[in-house]
XYZ file of N, CA and C in Angstrom:
372
model
N 24.553 2.351 0.246
C 24.355 1.002 0.731
C 23.837 0.139 -0.414
N 24.433 -1.020 -0.557
C 23.948 -1.970 -1.551
C 22.956 -2.906 -0.877
N 21.852 -3.182 -1.579
C 20.864 -4.097 -1.039
C 20.107 -4.762 -2.169
N 19.468 -5.863 -1.833
C 18.664 -6.594 -2.795
C 17.237 -6.621 -2.276
N 16.278 -6.484 -3.189
C 14.866 -6.495 -2.817
C 14.164 -7.600 -3.602
N 13.352 -8.364 -2.895
C 12.517 -9.374 -3.539
C 11.080 -9.082 -3.123
N 10.239 -8.720 -4.090
C 8.857 -8.354 -3.803
C 7.940 -9.530 -4.112
N 7.159 -9.911 -3.119
C 6.173 -10.969 -3.276
C 4.788 -10.340 -3.106
N 3.742 -11.160 -3.136
C 2.383 -10.630 -3.074
C 2.134 -9.781 -1.826
N 2.488 -10.288 -0.648
C 2.218 -9.560 0.592
C 3.477 -9.270 1.395
N 4.650 -9.534 0.806
C 5.911 -9.406 1.540
C 6.973 -8.760 0.651
N 7.801 -7.937 1.287
C 9.016 -7.435 0.651
C 10.188 -7.961 1.477
N 11.121 -8.623 0.802
C 12.336 -9.093 1.466
C 13.439 -8.099 1.130
N 14.011 -7.522 2.186
C 15.073 -6.523 2.041
C 16.353 -7.139 2.571
N 17.368 -7.269 1.715
C 18.618 -7.917 2.096
C 19.792 -6.954 1.902
N 20.312 -6.383 3.010
C 21.496 -5.529 2.883
C 22.680 -6.378 2.416
N 23.439 -5.855 1.461
C 24.602 -6.576 0.959
C 25.871 -5.932 1.499
N 25.904 -5.784 2.805
C 27.040 -5.193 3.509
C 27.410 -6.112 4.670
N 28.703 -6.204 4.982
C 29.145 -7.069 6.075
C 28.992 -6.392 7.435
N 29.051 -5.058 7.449
C 28.990 -4.322 8.708
C 27.902 -3.261 8.615
N 26.989 -3.280 9.575
C 25.944 -2.254 9.670
C 26.339 -1.334 10.813
N 26.966 -0.221 10.451
C 27.469 0.710 11.463
C 26.847 2.082 11.257
N 27.393 3.068 11.959
C 26.842 4.428 11.901
C 26.816 4.957 10.474
N 27.786 4.576 9.659
C 27.834 5.055 8.276
C 26.658 4.542 7.453
N 26.176 3.342 7.745
C 25.122 2.738 6.937
C 23.749 2.723 7.607
N 23.702 2.963 8.899
C 22.441 2.878 9.638
C 21.390 3.843 9.088
N 21.790 5.077 8.871
C 20.842 6.067 8.351
C 20.398 5.708 6.928
N 21.348 5.181 6.140
C 21.004 4.758 4.785
C 19.993 3.610 4.804
N 20.130 2.711 5.763
C 19.197 1.590 5.876
C 17.787 2.087 6.148
N 17.630 2.930 7.151
C 16.292 3.420 7.480
C 15.698 4.229 6.327
N 16.526 5.038 5.672
C 16.036 5.843 4.548
C 15.669 4.959 3.355
N 16.486 3.953 3.068
C 16.227 3.076 1.920
C 14.931 2.297 2.115
N 14.726 1.765 3.315
C 13.502 1.010 3.580
C 12.285 1.934 3.547
N 12.402 3.115 4.136
C 11.278 4.058 4.160
C 10.893 4.506 2.747
N 11.847 4.536 1.836
C 11.592 5.032 0.490
C 11.082 3.947 -0.469
N 10.966 2.721 -0.004
C 10.529 1.640 -0.895
C 9.042 1.742 -1.214
N 8.696 2.017 -2.458
C 7.276 2.070 -2.806
C 6.621 0.684 -2.708
N 7.439 -0.366 -2.824
C 6.907 -1.734 -2.741
C 6.338 -2.051 -1.358
N 6.756 -1.305 -0.339
C 6.329 -1.602 1.029
C 4.909 -1.168 1.341
N 4.319 -0.350 0.496
C 2.947 0.069 0.768
C 2.045 -1.155 0.738
N 1.378 -1.410 1.846
C 0.454 -2.552 1.987
C 1.153 -3.906 2.020
N 2.482 -3.932 2.172
C 3.200 -5.206 2.254
C 4.014 -5.263 3.529
N 4.182 -6.476 4.050
C 5.000 -6.714 5.235
C 6.463 -6.786 4.824
N 7.342 -6.687 5.820
C 8.783 -6.636 5.553
C 9.506 -7.779 6.237
N 10.422 -8.379 5.502
C 11.373 -9.323 6.099
C 12.758 -8.754 5.850
N 13.493 -8.556 6.931
C 14.880 -8.116 6.830
C 15.750 -9.366 6.813
N 16.384 -9.636 5.699
C 17.273 -10.787 5.569
C 18.695 -10.304 5.827
N 19.202 -10.627 7.004
C 20.501 -10.117 7.443
C 21.621 -11.140 7.244
N 21.461 -12.040 6.301
C 22.409 -13.124 6.076
C 23.830 -12.621 5.820
N 23.979 -11.546 5.078
C 25.313 -11.062 4.723
C 25.927 -10.145 5.776
N 25.124 -9.686 6.735
C 25.619 -8.781 7.784
C 26.297 -9.620 8.878
N 27.554 -9.320 9.119
C 28.313 -10.065 10.120
C 28.438 -9.319 11.448
N 28.420 -7.992 11.371
C 28.593 -7.166 12.573
C 27.683 -5.955 12.483
N 27.293 -5.444 13.649
C 26.598 -4.164 13.695
C 26.910 -3.483 15.017
N 26.947 -2.166 14.964
C 27.163 -1.415 16.190
C 25.824 -0.927 16.725
N 25.863 -0.115 17.764
C 24.630 0.346 18.414
C 23.736 1.127 17.447
N 24.321 1.899 16.542
C 23.497 2.646 15.592
C 22.850 1.712 14.573
N 23.522 0.633 14.233
C 22.935 -0.368 13.340
C 21.754 -1.053 13.994
N 21.903 -1.396 15.270
C 20.803 -2.002 16.027
C 19.631 -1.034 16.086
N 19.925 0.228 16.376
C 18.873 1.246 16.461
C 18.152 1.408 15.122
N 18.898 1.333 14.022
C 18.288 1.447 12.696
C 17.318 0.294 12.451
N 17.709 -0.910 12.820
C 16.826 -2.068 12.637
C 15.581 -1.919 13.494
N 15.748 -1.502 14.740
C 14.594 -1.310 15.622
C 13.673 -0.210 15.094
N 14.240 0.841 14.510
C 13.441 1.924 13.932
C 12.617 1.423 12.754
N 13.255 0.684 11.848
C 12.548 0.121 10.693
C 11.448 -0.818 11.167
N 11.775 -1.647 12.130
C 10.826 -2.618 12.673
C 9.599 -1.909 13.249
N 9.835 -0.900 14.089
C 8.734 -0.176 14.729
C 7.907 0.583 13.709
N 8.553 1.137 12.685
C 7.842 1.871 11.646
C 6.829 0.967 10.937
N 7.207 -0.292 10.719
C 6.291 -1.235 10.066
C 5.043 -1.435 10.934
N 5.246 -1.655 12.230
C 4.103 -1.885 13.119
C 3.277 -0.621 13.305
N 3.909 0.534 13.264
C 3.166 1.792 13.340
C 2.236 1.952 12.137
N 2.591 1.320 11.020
C 1.772 1.359 9.808
C 0.862 0.140 9.690
N 0.664 -0.565 10.801
C -0.219 -1.727 10.855
C 0.226 -2.856 9.905
N 1.544 -3.009 9.800
C 2.139 -4.075 9.006
C 3.104 -4.859 9.888
N 3.583 -5.982 9.396
C 4.471 -6.830 10.181
C 5.894 -6.781 9.654
N 6.804 -7.234 10.523
C 8.209 -7.300 10.170
C 8.816 -8.518 10.862
N 9.730 -9.184 10.181
C 10.494 -10.281 10.769
C 11.940 -10.110 10.321
N 12.837 -10.633 11.130
C 14.262 -10.535 10.837
C 14.805 -11.956 10.782
N 15.552 -12.263 9.728
C 16.114 -13.595 9.567
C 17.561 -13.495 9.102
N 18.251 -14.624 9.166
C 19.622 -14.690 8.675
C 20.664 -14.147 9.618
N 20.303 -13.949 10.874
C 21.255 -13.392 11.842
C 22.219 -14.465 12.345
N 23.487 -14.090 12.517
C 24.402 -15.009 13.179
C 24.108 -14.989 14.685
N 24.721 -15.877 15.441
C 24.422 -16.006 16.876
C 24.689 -14.719 17.646
N 25.769 -14.035 17.310
C 26.113 -12.791 18.011
C 25.063 -11.717 17.769
N 24.664 -11.558 16.508
C 23.660 -10.535 16.180
C 22.293 -10.895 16.747
N 21.967 -12.182 16.796
C 20.702 -12.603 17.406
C 20.673 -12.187 18.867
N 21.762 -12.461 19.592
C 21.841 -12.094 21.010
C 21.775 -10.579 21.185
N 22.447 -9.841 20.312
C 22.450 -8.378 20.404
C 21.040 -7.820 20.205
N 20.339 -8.300 19.187
C 18.986 -7.796 18.929
C 18.000 -8.235 20.003
N 18.163 -9.441 20.524
C 17.271 -9.885 21.599
C 17.439 -9.013 22.830
N 18.672 -8.646 23.151
C 18.880 -7.799 24.328
C 18.362 -6.384 24.091
N 18.418 -5.906 22.855
C 17.951 -4.553 22.554
C 16.441 -4.481 22.389
N 15.847 -5.483 21.761
C 14.425 -5.428 21.441
C 13.556 -6.350 22.254
N 14.178 -7.179 23.067
C 13.406 -8.095 23.895
C 12.657 -9.131 23.079
N 11.610 -9.658 23.656
C 10.818 -10.698 23.011
C 9.833 -10.137 22.001
N 9.819 -8.825 21.841
C 8.857 -8.208 20.926
C 9.247 -8.399 19.465
N 10.528 -8.700 19.197
C 10.989 -8.840 17.823
C 10.671 -10.222 17.271
N 10.299 -10.262 16.003
C 10.126 -11.533 15.298
C 11.469 -11.922 14.701
N 12.217 -12.743 15.416
C 13.497 -13.227 14.923
C 13.299 -14.669 14.481
N 13.601 -14.952 13.237
C 13.377 -16.285 12.677
C 14.696 -16.841 12.143
N 14.990 -18.109 12.441
C 16.247 -18.682 11.958
C 16.281 -18.913 10.445
N 15.125 -19.110 9.831
C 15.089 -19.363 8.391
C 14.112 -18.414 7.697
N 14.276 -18.285 6.400
C 13.379 -17.440 5.615
C 11.949 -17.989 5.665
N 11.803 -19.308 5.592
C 10.459 -19.911 5.629
C 9.743 -19.555 6.933
N 10.466 -19.584 8.044
C 9.847 -19.245 9.332
C 9.517 -17.758 9.402
N 10.357 -16.915 8.816
C 10.077 -15.480 8.788
C 8.806 -15.202 7.987
N 8.670 -15.876 6.849
C 7.462 -15.717 6.038
C 6.245 -16.180 6.816
N 6.358 -17.315 7.495
C 5.249 -17.817 8.307
C 4.841 -16.818 9.389
N 5.835 -16.216 10.061
C 5.544 -15.243 11.127
C 4.740 -14.056 10.605
N 5.208 -13.448 9.515
C 4.504 -12.256 9.032
C 3.143 -12.616 8.445
N 3.022 -13.782 7.829
C 1.730 -14.171 7.268
C 0.725 -14.502 8.377
N 1.197 -15.086 9.479
C 0.298 -15.348 10.609
C -0.196 -14.038 11.211
N 0.687 -13.066 11.349
C 0.266 -11.770 11.878
C -0.702 -11.085 10.920
N -0.470 -11.220 9.626
C -1.371 -10.663 8.615
C -2.764 -11.278 8.766
N -2.810 -12.581 8.925
C -4.078 -13.288 9.097
C -4.783 -12.841 10.380
N -4.025 -12.681 11.462
C -4.597 -12.199 12.733
C -5.244 -10.830 12.539
N -4.530 -9.929 11.852
C -5.084 -8.587 11.617
C -6.373 -8.669 10.809
N -6.377 -9.495 9.762
C -7.576 -9.636 8.938
C -8.746 -10.178 9.749
N -8.473 -11.156 10.609
C -9.542 -11.716 11.438
C -10.051 -10.706 12.455
N -9.146 -9.969 13.075
C -9.554 -8.968 14.055
C -10.318 -7.835 13.400
N -9.900 -7.431 12.190
C -10.638 -6.390 11.469
C -12.038 -6.852 11.110
N -12.194 -8.145 10.844
C -13.507 -8.688 10.511
C -14.436 -8.733 11.691
N -13.888 -8.762 12.912
C -14.703 -8.816 14.126
C -15.212 -7.436 14.541
N -14.564 -6.407 14.056
C -14.946 -5.037 14.488
C -16.061 -4.480 13.663
């Protein structure tokens, strides 16, 4: 799988450079994201701008990556989805997913969650 990574101070932007996220690439996606050393202590934004289609295994891979981030007390947002993929992910993940129409909104979402965690940790 070809992908591009942009590492910022508290965020890693992961952009698959594939038009179709199917069974052939789903496992590669989860493995590639899990193996990123840049993700330690950083939130994730999945930039799906180049992905035009995905099957059920592709959806499952995105949900797995998403849940893995929250299991590690980090945030995740998904941006760049076309209307069809937005509807597909909303039906699969419900309102629990951070779906953002723009990169700026995705960054805002994960940074707000980061701030919430910091504030809650300070209260304990």
